[in-house]
mmCIF file of C-alpha atoms in Angstrom:
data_model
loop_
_atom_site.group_PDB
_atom_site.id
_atom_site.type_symbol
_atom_site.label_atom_id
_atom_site.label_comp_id
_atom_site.label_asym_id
_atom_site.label_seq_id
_atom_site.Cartn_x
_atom_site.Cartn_y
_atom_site.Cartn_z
ATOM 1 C CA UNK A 668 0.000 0.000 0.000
ATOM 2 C CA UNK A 669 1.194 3.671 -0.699
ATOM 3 C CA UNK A 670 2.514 5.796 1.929
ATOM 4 C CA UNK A 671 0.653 9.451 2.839
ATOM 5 C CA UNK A 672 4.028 10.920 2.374
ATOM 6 C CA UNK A 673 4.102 9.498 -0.998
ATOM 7 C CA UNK A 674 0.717 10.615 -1.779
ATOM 8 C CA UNK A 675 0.780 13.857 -0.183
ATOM 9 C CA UNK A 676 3.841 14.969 -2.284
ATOM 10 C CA UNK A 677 2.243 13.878 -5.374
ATOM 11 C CA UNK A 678 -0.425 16.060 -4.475
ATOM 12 C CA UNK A 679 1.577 19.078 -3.230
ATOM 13 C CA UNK A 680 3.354 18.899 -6.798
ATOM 14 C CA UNK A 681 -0.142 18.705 -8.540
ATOM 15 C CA UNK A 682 -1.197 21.864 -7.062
ATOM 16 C CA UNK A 683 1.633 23.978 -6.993
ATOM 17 C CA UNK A 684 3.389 22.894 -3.742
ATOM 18 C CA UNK A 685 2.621 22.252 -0.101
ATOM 19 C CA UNK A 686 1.169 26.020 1.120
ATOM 20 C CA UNK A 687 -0.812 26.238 -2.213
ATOM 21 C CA UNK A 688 -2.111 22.366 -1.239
ATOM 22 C CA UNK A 689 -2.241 23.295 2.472
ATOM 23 C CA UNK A 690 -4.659 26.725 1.653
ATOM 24 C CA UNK A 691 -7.319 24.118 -0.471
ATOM 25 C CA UNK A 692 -7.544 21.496 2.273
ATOM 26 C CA UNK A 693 -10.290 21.618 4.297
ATOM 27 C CA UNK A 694 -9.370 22.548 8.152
ATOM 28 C CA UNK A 695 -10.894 20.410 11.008
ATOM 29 C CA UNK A 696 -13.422 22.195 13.086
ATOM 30 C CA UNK A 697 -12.769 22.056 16.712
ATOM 31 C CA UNK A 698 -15.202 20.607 19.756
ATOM 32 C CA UNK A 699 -17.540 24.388 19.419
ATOM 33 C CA UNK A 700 -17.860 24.925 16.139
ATOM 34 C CA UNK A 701 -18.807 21.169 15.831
ATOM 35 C CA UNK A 702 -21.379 21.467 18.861
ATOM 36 C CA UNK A 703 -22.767 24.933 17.242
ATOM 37 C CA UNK A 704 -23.929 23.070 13.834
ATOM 38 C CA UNK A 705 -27.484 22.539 13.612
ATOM 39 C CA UNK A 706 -29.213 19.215 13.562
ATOM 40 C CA UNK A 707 -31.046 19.761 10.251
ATOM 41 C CA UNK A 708 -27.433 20.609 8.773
ATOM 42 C CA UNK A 709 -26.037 17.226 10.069
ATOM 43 C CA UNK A 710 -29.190 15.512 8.232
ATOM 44 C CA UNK A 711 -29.096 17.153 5.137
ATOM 45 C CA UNK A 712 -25.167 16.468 4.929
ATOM 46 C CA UNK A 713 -25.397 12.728 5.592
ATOM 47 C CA UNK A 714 -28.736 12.335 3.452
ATOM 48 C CA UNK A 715 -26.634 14.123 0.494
ATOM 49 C CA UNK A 716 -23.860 11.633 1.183
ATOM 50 C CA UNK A 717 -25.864 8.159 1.261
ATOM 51 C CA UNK A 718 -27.574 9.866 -2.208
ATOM 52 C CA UNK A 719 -24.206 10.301 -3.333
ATOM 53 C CA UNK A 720 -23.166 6.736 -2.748
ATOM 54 C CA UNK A 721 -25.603 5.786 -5.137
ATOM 55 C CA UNK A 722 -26.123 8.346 -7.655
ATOM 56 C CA UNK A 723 -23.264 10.736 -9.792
ATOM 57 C CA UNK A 724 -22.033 13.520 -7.011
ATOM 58 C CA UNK A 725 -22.352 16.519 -9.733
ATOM 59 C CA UNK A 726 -26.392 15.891 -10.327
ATOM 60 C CA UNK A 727 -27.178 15.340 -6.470
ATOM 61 C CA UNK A 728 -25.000 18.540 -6.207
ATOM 62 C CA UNK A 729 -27.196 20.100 -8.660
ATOM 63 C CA UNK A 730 -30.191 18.658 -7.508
ATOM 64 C CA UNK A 731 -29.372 19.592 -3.668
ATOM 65 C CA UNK A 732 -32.015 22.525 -3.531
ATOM 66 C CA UNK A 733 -34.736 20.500 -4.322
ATOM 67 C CA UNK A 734 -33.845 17.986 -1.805
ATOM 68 C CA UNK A 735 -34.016 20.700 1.131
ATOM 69 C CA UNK A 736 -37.289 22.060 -0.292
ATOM 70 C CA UNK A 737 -39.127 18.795 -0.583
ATOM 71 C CA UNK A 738 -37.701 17.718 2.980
ATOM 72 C CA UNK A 739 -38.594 21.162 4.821
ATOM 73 C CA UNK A 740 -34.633 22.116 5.266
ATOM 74 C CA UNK A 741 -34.454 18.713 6.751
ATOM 75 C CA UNK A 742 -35.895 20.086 9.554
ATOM 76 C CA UNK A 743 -36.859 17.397 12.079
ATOM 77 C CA UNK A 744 -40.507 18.712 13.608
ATOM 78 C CA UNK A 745 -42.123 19.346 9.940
ATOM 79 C CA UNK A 746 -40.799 16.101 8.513
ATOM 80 C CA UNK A 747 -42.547 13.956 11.715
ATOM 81 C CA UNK A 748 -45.645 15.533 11.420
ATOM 82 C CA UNK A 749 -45.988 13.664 8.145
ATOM 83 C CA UNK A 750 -48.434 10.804 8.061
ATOM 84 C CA UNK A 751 -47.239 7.283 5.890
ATOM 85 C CA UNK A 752 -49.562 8.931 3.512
ATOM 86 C CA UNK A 753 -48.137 11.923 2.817
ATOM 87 C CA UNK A 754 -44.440 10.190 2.526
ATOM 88 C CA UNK A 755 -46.138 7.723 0.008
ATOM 89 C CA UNK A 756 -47.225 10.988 -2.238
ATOM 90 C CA UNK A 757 -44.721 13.345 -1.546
ATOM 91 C CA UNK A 758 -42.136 12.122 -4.170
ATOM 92 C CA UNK A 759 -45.190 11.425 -6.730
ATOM 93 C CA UNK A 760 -46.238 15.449 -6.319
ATOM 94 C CA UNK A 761 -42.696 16.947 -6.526
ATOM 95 C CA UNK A 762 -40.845 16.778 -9.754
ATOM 96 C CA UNK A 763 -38.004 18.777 -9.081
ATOM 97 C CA UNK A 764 -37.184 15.697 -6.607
ATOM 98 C CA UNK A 765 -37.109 13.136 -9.637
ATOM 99 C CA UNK A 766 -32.847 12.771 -10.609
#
């Protein structure tokens, strides 16, 4: 198996060198920041994910907005009040949900 030193150069070299890789990686957030994100952000991120899984990441990218209207901003309290009857219709009545 290749080493992350090996890999990490090869990427450093690819972008222009290790600060220009450094300013594109994503930082980790710490223990607040974390704690501060909202549940209905945590949803919608792992919902997009398990979509992505399954389905090419630039159309559920595209089709994100659609997913957060049809599922109320993945907001918890509107999405329980649904019965088993609206669920069954609700992707039937929204087209903008259909990939």
């Amino acid at each position: 198996m290749e080493k992350f030193d090996s890999i990490y150069a090869r990427a450093a070299e690819r972008k222009g060198g290790r600060q220009e890789l450094e300013s594109i990686v994503a930082k980790p957030l710490g223990r607040d920041e974390v704690a501060a994100i909202p549940e209905d952000r945590w949803l919608s991120a792992f919902s997009m994910k398990v979509f992505q899984s399954g389905i090419s990441w630039k159309v559920v990218r595209n089709k994100w907005p659609n997913f957060e209207e049809h599922f109320f901003q993945f907001r918890i309290d509107p999405l329980l009040m649904l019965s088993e009857e609206q669920w069954e219709k609700k992707p039937k009545t929204q087209k903008s949900f259909v990939i």
